[in-house]
mmCIF file of C-alpha atoms in Angstrom:
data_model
loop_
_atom_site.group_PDB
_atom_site.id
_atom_site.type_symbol
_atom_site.label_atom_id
_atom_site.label_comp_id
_atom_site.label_asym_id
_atom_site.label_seq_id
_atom_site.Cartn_x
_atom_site.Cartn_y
_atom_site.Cartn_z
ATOM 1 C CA UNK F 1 36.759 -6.712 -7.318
ATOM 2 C CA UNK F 2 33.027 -6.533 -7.282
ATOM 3 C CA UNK F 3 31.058 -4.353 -9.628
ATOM 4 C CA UNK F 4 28.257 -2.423 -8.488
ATOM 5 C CA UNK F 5 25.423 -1.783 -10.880
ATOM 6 C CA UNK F 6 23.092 1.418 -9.958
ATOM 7 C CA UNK F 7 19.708 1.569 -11.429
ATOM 8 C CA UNK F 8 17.661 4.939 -11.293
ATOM 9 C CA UNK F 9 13.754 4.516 -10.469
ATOM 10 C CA UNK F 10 11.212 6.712 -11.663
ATOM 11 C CA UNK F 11 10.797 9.818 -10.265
ATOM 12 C CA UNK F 12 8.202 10.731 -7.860
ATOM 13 C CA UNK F 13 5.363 13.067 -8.715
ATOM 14 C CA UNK F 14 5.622 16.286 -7.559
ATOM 15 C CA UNK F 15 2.646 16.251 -5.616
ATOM 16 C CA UNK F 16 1.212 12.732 -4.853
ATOM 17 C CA UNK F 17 -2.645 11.381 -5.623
ATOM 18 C CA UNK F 18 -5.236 11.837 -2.314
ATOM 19 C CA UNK F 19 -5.385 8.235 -1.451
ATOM 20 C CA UNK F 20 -8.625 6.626 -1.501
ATOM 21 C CA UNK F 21 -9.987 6.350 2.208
ATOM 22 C CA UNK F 22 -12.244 3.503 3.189
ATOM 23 C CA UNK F 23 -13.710 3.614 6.186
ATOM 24 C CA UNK F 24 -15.802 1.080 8.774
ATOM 25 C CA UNK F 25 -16.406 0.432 12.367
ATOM 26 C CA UNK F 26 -13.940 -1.951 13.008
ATOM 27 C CA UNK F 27 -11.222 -0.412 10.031
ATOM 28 C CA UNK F 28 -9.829 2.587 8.436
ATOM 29 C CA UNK F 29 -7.939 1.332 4.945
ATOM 30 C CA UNK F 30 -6.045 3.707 3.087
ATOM 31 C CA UNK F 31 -5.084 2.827 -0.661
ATOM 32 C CA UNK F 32 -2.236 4.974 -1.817
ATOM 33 C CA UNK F 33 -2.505 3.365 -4.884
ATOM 34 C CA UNK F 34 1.039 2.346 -6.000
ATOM 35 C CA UNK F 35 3.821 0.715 -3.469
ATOM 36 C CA UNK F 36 5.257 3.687 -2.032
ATOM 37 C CA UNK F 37 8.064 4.666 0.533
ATOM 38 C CA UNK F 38 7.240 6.326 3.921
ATOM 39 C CA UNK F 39 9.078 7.371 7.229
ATOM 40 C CA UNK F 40 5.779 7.347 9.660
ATOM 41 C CA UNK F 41 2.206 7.521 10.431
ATOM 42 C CA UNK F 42 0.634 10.329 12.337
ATOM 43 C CA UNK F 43 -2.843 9.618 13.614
ATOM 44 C CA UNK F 44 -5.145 12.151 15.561
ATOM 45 C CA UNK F 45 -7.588 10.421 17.351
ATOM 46 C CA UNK F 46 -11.170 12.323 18.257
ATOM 47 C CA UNK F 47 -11.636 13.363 21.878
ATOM 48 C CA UNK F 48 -12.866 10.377 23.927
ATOM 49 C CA UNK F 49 -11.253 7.572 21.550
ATOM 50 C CA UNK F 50 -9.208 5.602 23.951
ATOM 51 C CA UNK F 51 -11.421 4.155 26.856
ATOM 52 C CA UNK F 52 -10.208 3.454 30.247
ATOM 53 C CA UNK F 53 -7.282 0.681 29.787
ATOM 54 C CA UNK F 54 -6.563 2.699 26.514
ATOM 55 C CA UNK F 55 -6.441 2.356 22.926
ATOM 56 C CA UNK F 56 -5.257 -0.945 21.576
ATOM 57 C CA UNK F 57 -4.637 -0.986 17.236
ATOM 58 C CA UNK F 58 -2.803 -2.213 14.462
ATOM 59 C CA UNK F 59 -1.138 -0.972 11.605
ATOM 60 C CA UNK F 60 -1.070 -3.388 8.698
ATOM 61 C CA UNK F 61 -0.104 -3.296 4.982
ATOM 62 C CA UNK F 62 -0.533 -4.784 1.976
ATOM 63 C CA UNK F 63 0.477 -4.386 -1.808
ATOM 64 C CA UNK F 64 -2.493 -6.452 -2.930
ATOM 65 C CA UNK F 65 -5.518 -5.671 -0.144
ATOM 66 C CA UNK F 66 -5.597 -9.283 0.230
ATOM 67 C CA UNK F 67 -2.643 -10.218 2.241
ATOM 68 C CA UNK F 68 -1.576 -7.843 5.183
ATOM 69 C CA UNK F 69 1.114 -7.664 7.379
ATOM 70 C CA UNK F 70 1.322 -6.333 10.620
ATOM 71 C CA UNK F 71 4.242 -3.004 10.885
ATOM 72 C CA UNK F 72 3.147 -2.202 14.370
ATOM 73 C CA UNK F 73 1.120 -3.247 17.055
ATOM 74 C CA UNK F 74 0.090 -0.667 19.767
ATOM 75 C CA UNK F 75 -1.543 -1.091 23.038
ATOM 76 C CA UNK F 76 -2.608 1.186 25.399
ATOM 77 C CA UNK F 77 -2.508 4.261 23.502
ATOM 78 C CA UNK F 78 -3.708 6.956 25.404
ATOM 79 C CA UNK F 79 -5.350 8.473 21.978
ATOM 80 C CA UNK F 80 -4.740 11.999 20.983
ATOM 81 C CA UNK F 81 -1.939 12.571 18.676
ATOM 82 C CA UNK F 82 -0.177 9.699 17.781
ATOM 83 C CA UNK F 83 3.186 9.466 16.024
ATOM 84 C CA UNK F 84 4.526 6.171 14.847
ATOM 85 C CA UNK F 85 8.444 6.387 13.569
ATOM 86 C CA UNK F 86 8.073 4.691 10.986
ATOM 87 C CA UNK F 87 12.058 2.112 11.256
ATOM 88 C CA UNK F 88 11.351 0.042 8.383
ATOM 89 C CA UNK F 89 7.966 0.688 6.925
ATOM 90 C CA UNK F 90 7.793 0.614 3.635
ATOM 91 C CA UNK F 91 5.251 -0.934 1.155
#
């Protein structure tokens, strides 16, 4: 029979650092600053956002800032409120 081996992680903190928010015209980059679990993303978009044939984006991560990889591609977005269930993201 197989033995299974359980090891505890570190607890969370009770309430999490503000991540550090860089911003550009082509980018928003958000460093949480340690590899951290999440189950979405919810973006609000300003009025006006998505132009006719909609709004077209990426969400990437990265543990290093260096080298990203793509968790979702969206196209068409009609802008607003956007929720992105979040089946498998982690980083």
């Amino acid at each position: 029979m197989a033995r299974l081996t359980l090891q505890e992680r570190a607890p969370d903190p009770a309430v999490w650092p503000a991540p550090r928010v860089q911003n550009t015209a082509a980018s928003s980059t958000l460093d949480l600053g340690s590899a951290r679990e999440f189950n979405g993303l919810a973006l609000h978009w300003p009025a006006g956002a998505a132009r006719s044939g909609g709004l077209d984006y990426d969400v990437q991560a990265s543990a290093d800032g260096h080298r990203w990889r793509t968790l979702r591609h969206v196209r068409g977005s009609d802008g607003g409120f956007a929720h992105l269930a979040a089946t498998g993201f982690s980083h």
